[in-house]
PDB file of C-alpha atoms and ligand atoms in Angstrom:
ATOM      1  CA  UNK X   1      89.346 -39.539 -67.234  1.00  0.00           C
ATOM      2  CA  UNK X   2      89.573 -37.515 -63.905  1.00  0.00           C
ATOM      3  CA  UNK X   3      86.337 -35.968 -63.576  1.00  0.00           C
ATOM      4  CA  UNK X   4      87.618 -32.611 -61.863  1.00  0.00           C
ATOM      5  CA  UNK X   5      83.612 -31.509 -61.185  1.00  0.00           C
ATOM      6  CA  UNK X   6      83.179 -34.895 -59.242  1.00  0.00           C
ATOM      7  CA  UNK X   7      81.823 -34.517 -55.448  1.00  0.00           C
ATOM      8  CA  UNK X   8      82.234 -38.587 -54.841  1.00  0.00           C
ATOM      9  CA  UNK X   9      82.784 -38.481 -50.465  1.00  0.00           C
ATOM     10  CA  UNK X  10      82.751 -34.504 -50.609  1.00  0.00           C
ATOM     11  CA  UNK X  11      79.852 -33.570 -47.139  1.00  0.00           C
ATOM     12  CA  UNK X  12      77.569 -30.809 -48.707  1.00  0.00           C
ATOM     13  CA  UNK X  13      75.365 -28.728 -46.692  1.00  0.00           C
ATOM     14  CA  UNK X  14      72.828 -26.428 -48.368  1.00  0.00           C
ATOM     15  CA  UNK X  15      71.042 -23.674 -45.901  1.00  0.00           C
ATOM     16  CA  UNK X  16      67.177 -23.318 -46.984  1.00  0.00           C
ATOM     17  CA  UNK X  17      67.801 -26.595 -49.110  1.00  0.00           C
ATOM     18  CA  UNK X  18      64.274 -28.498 -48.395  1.00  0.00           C
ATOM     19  CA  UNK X  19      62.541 -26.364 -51.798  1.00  0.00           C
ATOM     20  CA  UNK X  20      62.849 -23.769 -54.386  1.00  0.00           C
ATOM     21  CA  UNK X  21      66.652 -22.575 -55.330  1.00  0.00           C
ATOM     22  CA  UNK X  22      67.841 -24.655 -52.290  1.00  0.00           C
ATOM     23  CA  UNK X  23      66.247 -27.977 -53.386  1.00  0.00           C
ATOM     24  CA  UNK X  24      67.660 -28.030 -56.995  1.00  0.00           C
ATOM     25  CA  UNK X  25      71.247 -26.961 -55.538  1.00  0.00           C
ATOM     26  CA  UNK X  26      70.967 -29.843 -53.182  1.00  0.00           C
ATOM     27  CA  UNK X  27      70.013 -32.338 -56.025  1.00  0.00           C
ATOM     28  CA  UNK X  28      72.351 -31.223 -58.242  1.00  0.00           C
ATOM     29  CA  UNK X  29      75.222 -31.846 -55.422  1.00  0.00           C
ATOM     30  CA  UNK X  30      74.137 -35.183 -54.687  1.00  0.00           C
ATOM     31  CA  UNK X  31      73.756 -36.343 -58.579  1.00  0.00           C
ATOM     32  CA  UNK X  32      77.737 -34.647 -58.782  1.00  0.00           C
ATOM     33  CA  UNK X  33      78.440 -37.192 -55.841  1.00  0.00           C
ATOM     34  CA  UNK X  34      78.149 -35.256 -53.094  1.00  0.00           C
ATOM     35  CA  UNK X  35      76.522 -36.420 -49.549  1.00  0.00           C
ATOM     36  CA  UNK X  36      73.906 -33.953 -49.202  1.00  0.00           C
ATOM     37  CA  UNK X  37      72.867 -32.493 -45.914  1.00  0.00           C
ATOM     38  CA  UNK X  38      70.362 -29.444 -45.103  1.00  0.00           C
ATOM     39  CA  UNK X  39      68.328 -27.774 -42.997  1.00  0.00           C
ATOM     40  CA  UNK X  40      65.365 -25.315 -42.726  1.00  0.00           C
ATOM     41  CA  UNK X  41      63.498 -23.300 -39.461  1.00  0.00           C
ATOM     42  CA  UNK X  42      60.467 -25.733 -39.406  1.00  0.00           C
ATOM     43  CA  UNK X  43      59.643 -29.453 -38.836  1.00  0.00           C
ATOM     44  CA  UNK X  44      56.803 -28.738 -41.630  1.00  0.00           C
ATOM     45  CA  UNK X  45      59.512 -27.774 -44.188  1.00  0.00           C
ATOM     46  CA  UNK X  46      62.187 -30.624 -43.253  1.00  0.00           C
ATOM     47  CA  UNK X  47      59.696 -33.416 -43.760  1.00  0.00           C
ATOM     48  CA  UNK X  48      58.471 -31.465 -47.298  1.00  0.00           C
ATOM     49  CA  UNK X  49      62.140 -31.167 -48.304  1.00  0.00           C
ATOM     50  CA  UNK X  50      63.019 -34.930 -47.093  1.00  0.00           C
ATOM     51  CA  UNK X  51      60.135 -36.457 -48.651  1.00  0.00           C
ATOM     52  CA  UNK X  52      61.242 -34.395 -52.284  1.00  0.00           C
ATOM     53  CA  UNK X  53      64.587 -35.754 -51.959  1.00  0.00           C
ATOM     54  CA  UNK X  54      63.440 -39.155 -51.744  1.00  0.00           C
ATOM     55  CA  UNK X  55      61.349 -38.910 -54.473  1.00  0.00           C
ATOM     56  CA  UNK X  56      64.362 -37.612 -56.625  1.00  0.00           C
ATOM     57  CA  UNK X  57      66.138 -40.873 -55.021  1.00  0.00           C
ATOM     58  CA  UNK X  58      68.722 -38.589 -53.366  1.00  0.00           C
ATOM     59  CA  UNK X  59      69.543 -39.707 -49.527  1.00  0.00           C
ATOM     60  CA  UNK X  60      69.664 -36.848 -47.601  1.00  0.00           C
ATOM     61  CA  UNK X  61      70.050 -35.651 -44.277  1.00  0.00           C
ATOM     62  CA  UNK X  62      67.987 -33.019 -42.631  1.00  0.00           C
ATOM     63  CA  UNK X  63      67.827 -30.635 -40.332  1.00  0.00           C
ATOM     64  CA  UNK X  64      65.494 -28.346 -38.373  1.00  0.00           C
ATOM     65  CA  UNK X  65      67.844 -25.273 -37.567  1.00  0.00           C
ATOM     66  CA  UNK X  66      66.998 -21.738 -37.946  1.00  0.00           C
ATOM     67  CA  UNK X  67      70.395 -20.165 -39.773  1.00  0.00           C
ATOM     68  CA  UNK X  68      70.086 -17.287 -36.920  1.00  0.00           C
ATOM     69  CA  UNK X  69      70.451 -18.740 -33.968  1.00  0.00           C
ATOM     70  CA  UNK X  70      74.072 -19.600 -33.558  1.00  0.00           C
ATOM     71  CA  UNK X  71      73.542 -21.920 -30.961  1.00  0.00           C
ATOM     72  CA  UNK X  72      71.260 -24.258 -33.237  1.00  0.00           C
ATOM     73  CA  UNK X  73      73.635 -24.096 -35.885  1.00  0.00           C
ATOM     74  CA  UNK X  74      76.759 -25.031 -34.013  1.00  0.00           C
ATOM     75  CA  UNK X  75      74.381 -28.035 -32.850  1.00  0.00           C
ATOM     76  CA  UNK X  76      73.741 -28.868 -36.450  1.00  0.00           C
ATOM     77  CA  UNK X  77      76.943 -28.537 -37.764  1.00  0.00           C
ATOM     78  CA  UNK X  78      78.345 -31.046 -34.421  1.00  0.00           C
ATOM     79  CA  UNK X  79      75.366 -33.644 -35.396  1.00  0.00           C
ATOM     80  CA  UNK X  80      76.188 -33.261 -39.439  1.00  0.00           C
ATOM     81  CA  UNK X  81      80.168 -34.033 -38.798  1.00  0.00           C
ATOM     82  CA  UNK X  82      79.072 -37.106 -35.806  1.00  0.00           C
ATOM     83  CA  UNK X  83      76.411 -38.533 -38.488  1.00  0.00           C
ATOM     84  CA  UNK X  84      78.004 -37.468 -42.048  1.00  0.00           C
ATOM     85  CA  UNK X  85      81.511 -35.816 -41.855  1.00  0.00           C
ATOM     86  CA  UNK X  86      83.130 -32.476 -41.799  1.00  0.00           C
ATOM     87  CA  UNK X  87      81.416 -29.854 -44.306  1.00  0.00           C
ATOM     88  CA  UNK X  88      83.654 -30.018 -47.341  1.00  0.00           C
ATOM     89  CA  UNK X  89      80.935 -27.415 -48.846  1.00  0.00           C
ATOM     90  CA  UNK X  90      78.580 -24.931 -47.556  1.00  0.00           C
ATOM     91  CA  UNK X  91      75.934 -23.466 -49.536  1.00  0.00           C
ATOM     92  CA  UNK X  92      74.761 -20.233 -47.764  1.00  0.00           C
ATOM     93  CA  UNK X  93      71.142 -20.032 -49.847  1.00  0.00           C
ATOM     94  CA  UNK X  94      68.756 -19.444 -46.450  1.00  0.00           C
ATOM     95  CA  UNK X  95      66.987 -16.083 -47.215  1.00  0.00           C
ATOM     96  CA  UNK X  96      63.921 -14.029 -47.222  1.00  0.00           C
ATOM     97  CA  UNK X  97      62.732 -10.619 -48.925  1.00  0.00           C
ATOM     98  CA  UNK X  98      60.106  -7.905 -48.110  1.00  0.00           C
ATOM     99  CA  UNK X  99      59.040  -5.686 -50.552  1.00  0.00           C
ATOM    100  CA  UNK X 100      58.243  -2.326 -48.730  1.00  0.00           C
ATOM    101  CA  UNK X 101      58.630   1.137 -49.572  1.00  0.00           C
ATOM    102  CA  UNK X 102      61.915   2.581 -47.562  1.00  0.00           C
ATOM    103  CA  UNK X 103      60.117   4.956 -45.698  1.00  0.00           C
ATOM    104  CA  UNK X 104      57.320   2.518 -44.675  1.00  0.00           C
ATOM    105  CA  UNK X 105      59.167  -0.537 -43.769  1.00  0.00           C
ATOM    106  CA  UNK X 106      59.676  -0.666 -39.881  1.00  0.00           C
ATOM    107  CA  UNK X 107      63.465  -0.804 -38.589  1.00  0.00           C
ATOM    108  CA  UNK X 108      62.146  -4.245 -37.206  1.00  0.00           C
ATOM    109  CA  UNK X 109      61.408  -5.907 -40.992  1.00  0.00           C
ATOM    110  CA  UNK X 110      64.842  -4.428 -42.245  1.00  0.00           C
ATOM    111  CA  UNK X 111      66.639  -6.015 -39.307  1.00  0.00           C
ATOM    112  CA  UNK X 112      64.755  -8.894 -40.000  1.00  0.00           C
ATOM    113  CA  UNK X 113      65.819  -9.545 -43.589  1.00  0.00           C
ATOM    114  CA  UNK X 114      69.338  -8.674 -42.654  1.00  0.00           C
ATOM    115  CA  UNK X 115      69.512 -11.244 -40.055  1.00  0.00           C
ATOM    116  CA  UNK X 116      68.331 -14.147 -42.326  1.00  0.00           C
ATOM    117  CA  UNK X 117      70.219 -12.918 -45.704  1.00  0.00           C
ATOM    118  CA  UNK X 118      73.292 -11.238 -43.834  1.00  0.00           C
ATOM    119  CA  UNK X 119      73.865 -12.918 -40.509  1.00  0.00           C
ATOM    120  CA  UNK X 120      72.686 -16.381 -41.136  1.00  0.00           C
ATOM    121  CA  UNK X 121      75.648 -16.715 -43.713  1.00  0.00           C
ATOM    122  CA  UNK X 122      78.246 -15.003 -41.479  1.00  0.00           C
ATOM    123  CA  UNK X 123      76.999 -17.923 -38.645  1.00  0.00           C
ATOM    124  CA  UNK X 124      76.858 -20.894 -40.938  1.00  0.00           C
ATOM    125  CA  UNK X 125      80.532 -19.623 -42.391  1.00  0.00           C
ATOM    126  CA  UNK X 126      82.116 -18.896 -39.007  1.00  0.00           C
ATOM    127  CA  UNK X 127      80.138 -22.576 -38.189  1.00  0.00           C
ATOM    128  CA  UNK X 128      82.426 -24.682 -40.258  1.00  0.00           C
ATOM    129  CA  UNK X 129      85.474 -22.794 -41.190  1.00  0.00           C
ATOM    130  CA  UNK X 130      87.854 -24.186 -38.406  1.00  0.00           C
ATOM    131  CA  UNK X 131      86.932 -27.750 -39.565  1.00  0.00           C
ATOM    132  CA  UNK X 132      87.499 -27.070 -42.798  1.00  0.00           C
ATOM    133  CA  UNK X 133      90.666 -25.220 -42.347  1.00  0.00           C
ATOM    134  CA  UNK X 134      91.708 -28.767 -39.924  1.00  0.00           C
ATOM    135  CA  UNK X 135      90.805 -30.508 -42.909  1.00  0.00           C
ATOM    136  CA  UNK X 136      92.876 -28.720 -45.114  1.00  0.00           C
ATOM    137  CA  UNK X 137      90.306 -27.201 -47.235  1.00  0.00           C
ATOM    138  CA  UNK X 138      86.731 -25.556 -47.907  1.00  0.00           C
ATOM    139  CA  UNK X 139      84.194 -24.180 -50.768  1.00  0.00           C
ATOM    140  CA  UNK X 140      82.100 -21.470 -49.149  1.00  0.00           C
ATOM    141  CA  UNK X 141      78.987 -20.765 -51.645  1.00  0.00           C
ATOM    142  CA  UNK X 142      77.030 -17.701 -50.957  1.00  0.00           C
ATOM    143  CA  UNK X 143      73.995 -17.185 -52.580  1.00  0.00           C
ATOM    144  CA  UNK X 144      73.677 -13.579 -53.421  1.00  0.00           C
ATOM    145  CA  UNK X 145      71.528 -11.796 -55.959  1.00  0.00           C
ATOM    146  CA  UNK X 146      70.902  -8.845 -58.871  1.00  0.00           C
ATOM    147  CA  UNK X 147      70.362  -6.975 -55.426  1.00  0.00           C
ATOM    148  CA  UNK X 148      74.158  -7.308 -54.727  1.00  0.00           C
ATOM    149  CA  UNK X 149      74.819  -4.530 -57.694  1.00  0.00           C
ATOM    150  CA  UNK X 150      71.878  -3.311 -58.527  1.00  0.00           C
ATOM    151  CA  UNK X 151      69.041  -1.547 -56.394  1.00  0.00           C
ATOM    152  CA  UNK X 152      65.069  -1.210 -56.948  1.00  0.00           C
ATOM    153  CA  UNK X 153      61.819   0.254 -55.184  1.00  0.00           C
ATOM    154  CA  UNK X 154      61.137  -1.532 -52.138  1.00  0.00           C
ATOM    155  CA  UNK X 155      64.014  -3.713 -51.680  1.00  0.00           C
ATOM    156  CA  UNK X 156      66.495  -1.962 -49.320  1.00  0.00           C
ATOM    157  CA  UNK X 157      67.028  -4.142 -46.594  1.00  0.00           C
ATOM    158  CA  UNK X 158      67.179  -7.120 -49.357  1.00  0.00           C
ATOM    159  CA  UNK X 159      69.917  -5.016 -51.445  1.00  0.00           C
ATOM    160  CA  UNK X 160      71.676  -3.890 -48.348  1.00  0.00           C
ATOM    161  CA  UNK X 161      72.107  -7.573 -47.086  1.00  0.00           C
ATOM    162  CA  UNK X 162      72.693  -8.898 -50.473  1.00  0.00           C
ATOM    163  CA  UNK X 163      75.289  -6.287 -51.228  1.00  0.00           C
ATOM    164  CA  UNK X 164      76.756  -6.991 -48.013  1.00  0.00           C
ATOM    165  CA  UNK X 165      77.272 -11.091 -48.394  1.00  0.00           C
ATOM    166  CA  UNK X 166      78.812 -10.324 -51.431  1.00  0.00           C
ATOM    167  CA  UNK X 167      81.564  -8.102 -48.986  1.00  0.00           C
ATOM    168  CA  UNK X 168      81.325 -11.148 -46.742  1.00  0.00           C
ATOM    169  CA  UNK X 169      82.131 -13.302 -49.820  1.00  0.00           C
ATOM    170  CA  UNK X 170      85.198 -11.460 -50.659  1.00  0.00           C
ATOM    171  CA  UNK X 171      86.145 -11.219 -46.956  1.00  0.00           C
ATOM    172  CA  UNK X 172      86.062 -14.887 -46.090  1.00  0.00           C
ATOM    173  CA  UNK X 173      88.589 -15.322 -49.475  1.00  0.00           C
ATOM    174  CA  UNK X 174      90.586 -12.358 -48.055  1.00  0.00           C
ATOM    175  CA  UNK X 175      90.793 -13.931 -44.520  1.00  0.00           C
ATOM    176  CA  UNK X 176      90.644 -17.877 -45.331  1.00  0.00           C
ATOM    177  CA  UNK X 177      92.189 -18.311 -48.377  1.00  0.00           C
ATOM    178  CA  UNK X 178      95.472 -19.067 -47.395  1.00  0.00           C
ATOM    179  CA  UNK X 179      94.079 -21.698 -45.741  1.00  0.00           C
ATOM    180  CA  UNK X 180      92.636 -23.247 -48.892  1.00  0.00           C
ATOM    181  CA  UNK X 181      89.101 -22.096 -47.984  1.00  0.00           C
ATOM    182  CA  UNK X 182      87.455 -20.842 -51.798  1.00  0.00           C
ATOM    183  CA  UNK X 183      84.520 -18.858 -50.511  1.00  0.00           C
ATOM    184  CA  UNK X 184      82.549 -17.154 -54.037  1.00  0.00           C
ATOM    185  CA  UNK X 185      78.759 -16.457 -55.039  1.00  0.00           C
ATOM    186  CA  UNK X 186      76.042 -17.133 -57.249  1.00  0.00           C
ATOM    187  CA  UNK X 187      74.030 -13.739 -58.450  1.00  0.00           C
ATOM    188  CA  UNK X 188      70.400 -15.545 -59.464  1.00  0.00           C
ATOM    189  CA  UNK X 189      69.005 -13.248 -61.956  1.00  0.00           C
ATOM    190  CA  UNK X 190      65.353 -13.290 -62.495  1.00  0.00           C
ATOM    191  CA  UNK X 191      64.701 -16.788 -61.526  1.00  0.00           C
ATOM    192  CA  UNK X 192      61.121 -18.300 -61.327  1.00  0.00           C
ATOM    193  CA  UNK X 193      60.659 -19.294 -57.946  1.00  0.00           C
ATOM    194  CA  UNK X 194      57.885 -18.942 -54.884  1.00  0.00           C
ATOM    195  CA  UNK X 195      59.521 -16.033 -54.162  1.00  0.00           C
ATOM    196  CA  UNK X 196      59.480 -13.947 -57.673  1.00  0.00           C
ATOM    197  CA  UNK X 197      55.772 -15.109 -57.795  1.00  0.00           C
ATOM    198  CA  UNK X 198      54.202 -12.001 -57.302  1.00  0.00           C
ATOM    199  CA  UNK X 199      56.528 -10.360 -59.753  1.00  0.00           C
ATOM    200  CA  UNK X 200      55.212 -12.570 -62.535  1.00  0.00           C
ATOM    201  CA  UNK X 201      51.283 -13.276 -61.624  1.00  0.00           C
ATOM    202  CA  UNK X 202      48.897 -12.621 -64.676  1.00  0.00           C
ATOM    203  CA  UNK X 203      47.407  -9.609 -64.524  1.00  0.00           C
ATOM    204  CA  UNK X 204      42.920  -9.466 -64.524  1.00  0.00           C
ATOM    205  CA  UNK X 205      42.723  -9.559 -67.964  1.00  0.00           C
ATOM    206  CA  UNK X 206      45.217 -12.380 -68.543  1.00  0.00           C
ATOM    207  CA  UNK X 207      48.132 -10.111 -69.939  1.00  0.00           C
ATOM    208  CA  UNK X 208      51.480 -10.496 -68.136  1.00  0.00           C
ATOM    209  CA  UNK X 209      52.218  -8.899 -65.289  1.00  0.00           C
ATOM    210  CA  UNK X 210      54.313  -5.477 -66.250  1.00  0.00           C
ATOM    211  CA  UNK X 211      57.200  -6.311 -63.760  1.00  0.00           C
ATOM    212  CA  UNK X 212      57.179  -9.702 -65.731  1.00  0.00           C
ATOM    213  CA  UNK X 213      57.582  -8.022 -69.243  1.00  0.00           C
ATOM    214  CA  UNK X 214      59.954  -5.608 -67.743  1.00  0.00           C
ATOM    215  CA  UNK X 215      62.149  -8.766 -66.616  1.00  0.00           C
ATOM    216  CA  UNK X 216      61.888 -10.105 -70.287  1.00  0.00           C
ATOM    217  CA  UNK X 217      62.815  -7.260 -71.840  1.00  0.00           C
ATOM    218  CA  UNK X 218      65.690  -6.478 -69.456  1.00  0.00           C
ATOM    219  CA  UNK X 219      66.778  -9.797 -69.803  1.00  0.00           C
ATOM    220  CA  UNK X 220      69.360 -10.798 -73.150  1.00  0.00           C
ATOM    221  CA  UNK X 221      68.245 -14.190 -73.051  1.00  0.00           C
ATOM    222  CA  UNK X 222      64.539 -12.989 -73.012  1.00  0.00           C
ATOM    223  CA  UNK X 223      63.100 -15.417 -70.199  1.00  0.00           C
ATOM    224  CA  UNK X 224      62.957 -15.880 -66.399  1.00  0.00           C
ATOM    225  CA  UNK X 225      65.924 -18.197 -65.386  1.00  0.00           C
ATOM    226  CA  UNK X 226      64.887 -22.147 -63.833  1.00  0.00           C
ATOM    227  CA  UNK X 227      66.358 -22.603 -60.973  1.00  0.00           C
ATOM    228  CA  UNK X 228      67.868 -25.771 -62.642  1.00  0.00           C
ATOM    229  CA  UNK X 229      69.951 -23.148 -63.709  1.00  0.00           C
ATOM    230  CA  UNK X 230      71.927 -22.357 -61.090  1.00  0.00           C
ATOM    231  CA  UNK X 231      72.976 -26.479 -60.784  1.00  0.00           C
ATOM    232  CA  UNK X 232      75.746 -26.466 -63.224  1.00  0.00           C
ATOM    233  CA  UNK X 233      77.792 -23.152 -61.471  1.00  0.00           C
ATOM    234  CA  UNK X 234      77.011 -24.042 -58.153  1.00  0.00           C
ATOM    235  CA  UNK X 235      78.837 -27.671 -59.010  1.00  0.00           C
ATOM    236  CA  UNK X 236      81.845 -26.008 -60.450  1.00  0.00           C
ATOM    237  CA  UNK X 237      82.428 -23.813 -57.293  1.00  0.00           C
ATOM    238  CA  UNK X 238      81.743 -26.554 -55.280  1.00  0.00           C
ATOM    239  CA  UNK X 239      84.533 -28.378 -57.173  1.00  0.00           C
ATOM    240  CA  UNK X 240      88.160 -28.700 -57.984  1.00  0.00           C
ATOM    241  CA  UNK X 241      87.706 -27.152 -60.891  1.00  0.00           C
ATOM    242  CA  UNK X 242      87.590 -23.766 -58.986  1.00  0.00           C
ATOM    243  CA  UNK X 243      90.230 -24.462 -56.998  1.00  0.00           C
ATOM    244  CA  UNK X 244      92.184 -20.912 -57.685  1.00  0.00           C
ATOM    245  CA  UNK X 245      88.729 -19.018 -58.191  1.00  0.00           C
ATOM    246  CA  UNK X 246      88.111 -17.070 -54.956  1.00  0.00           C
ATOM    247  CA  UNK X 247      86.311 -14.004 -53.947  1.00  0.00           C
ATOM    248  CA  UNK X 248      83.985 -14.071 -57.077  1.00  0.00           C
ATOM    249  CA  UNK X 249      80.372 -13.356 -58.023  1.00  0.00           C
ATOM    250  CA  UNK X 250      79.427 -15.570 -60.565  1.00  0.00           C
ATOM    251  CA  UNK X 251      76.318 -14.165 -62.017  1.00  0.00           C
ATOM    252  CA  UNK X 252      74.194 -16.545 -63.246  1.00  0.00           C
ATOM    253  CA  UNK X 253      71.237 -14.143 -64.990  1.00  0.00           C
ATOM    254  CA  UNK X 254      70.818 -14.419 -68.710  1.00  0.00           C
ATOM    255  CA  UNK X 255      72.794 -11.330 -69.418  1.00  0.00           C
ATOM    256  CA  UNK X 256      71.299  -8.760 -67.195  1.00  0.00           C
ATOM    257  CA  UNK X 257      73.890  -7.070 -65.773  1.00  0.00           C
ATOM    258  CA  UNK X 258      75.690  -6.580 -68.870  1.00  0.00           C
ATOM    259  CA  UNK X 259      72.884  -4.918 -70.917  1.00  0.00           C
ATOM    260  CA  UNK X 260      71.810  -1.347 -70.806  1.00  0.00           C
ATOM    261  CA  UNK X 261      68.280  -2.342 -72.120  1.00  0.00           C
ATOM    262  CA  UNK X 262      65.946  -1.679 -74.776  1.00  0.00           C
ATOM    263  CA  UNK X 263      65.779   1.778 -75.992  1.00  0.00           C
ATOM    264  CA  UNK X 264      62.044   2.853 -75.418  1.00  0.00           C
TER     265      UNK X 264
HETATM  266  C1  GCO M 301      62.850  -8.377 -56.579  1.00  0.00           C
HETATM  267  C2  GCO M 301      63.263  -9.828 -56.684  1.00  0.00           C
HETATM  268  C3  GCO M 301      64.731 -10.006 -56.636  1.00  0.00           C
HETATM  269  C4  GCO M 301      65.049 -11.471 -56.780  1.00  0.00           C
HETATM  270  C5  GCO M 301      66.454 -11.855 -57.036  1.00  0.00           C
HETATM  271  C6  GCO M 301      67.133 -11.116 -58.139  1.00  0.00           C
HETATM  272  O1  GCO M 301      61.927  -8.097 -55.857  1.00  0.00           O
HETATM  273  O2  GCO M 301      63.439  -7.542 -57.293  1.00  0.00           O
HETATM  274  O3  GCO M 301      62.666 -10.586 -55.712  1.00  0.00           O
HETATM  275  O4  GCO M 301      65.251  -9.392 -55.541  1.00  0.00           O
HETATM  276  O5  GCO M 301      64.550 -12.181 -55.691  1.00  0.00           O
HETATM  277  O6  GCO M 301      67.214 -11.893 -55.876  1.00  0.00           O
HETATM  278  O7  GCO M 301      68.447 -11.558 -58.230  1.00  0.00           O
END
């Protein structure tokens, strides 16, 4: 049977992709077929992140670029089609987050978080749309988050840039669709990563931490989401099985967004 979720020859790039979210995206392309590249901003993360993917027995290629400098990425993107192919699939996951009350956080840190979460997609995008749109087609991935619809204590420059890729998401569909270019998202919920570590440390006496039970209870499925996860939506946007699925958040977050919450 045609297998209309198979990446077999499809070039796969994944921003971010040597750990965390990134990493099981990545693996979870290759293992669908695809021929995984990525890159990160240091040498010390590339050689964690190639190392991993050998041990998972995936081939991939890496690449030291930082996703804000427009000049490395065009550089990548030149080396990935020379030494892999055209990118049949970007995967815009490359972010950070500071957690900093509004009126503390410096206009520097809020620029900073914009340019990584906001900028670095909108540089990777404009990166390989013209090949793709040469090719004939494109799946644009965007890696957005709760913070795209929902806002919390000390997370305004991550909501405002997460709010905005999801904008940029519906304006690459708006702009490149005609040209067979899907671009969509992925809304992580709560997901247990490096980066929600804080959120979820044990507290002194061993009780959870209260942001931790918070998540739970917020959370219909009652747990913190694996980044595993995210594998099985990220495949079908990557695929032909999303073929006429464009401009769309696919939340992936155990039922968050559709539940009021428990009544105290
Ligand atoms: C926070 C979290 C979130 C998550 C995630 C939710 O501080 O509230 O870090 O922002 O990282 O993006 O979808």
């Amino acid at each position: 049977m045609n297998n209309m979720f198979d990446l077999t020859g499809k070039v796969a790039l994944v921003t971010g992709g040597a750990h965390s979210i990134g990493f099981a995206l990545g693996l979870g392309l290759a293992k669908a077929g695809a021929k995984l590249c990525f890159n990160c901003s240091s040498r010390g993360s590339y050689e964690r992140g190639m190392k991993a993917y050998e041990e998972a027995g995936v081939e991939a290629h890496g690449y030291v670029a930082d996703v804000t400098d427009e000049k490395a990425v065009k550089e990548m993107i030149a080396k990935i089609e020379e030494e892999v192919g055209v990118v049949d699939i970007l995967v815009n996951n490359a972010g950070c987050i500071a957690r900093v009350p509004m009126t503390d956080m410096s206009v520097e840190d809020f620029e900073k978080v914009i340019k990584v979460d906001l900028v670095g997609p909108f540089i990777c995008a404009k990166a390989v749309i013209p090949a793709m749109i040469e090719k004939g087609h494109g799946k644009i991935i965007n890696i957005c988050s709760m913070m795209s619809e929902l806002g919390r204590e000390t997370v305004s420059a991550y909501a405002s840039a997460k709010g905005g890729l999801k904008m940029l998401t519906k304006n690459i569909c708006s702009e490149f669709g005609g040209a067979n270019i899907q671009c969509n998202g992925i809304g992580p919920g709560y997901i247990a990563t490096q980066q929600t570590a804080p959120l979820r440390e044990r507290q002194a006496d061993g009780s959870r931490h209260p942001f931790d039970s918070f998540i739970i209870s917020k959370t219909p499925a009652g747990r913190w989401g694996e980044t595993e996860d995210l594998v099985g939506p990220t495949v079908f946007l990557a695929s032909d099985a999303s073929n006429f699925v464009n401009g769309h958040i696919l939340y992936v977050d155990g039922g968050i967004l559709a539940y009021i919450g428990k009544q105290p």
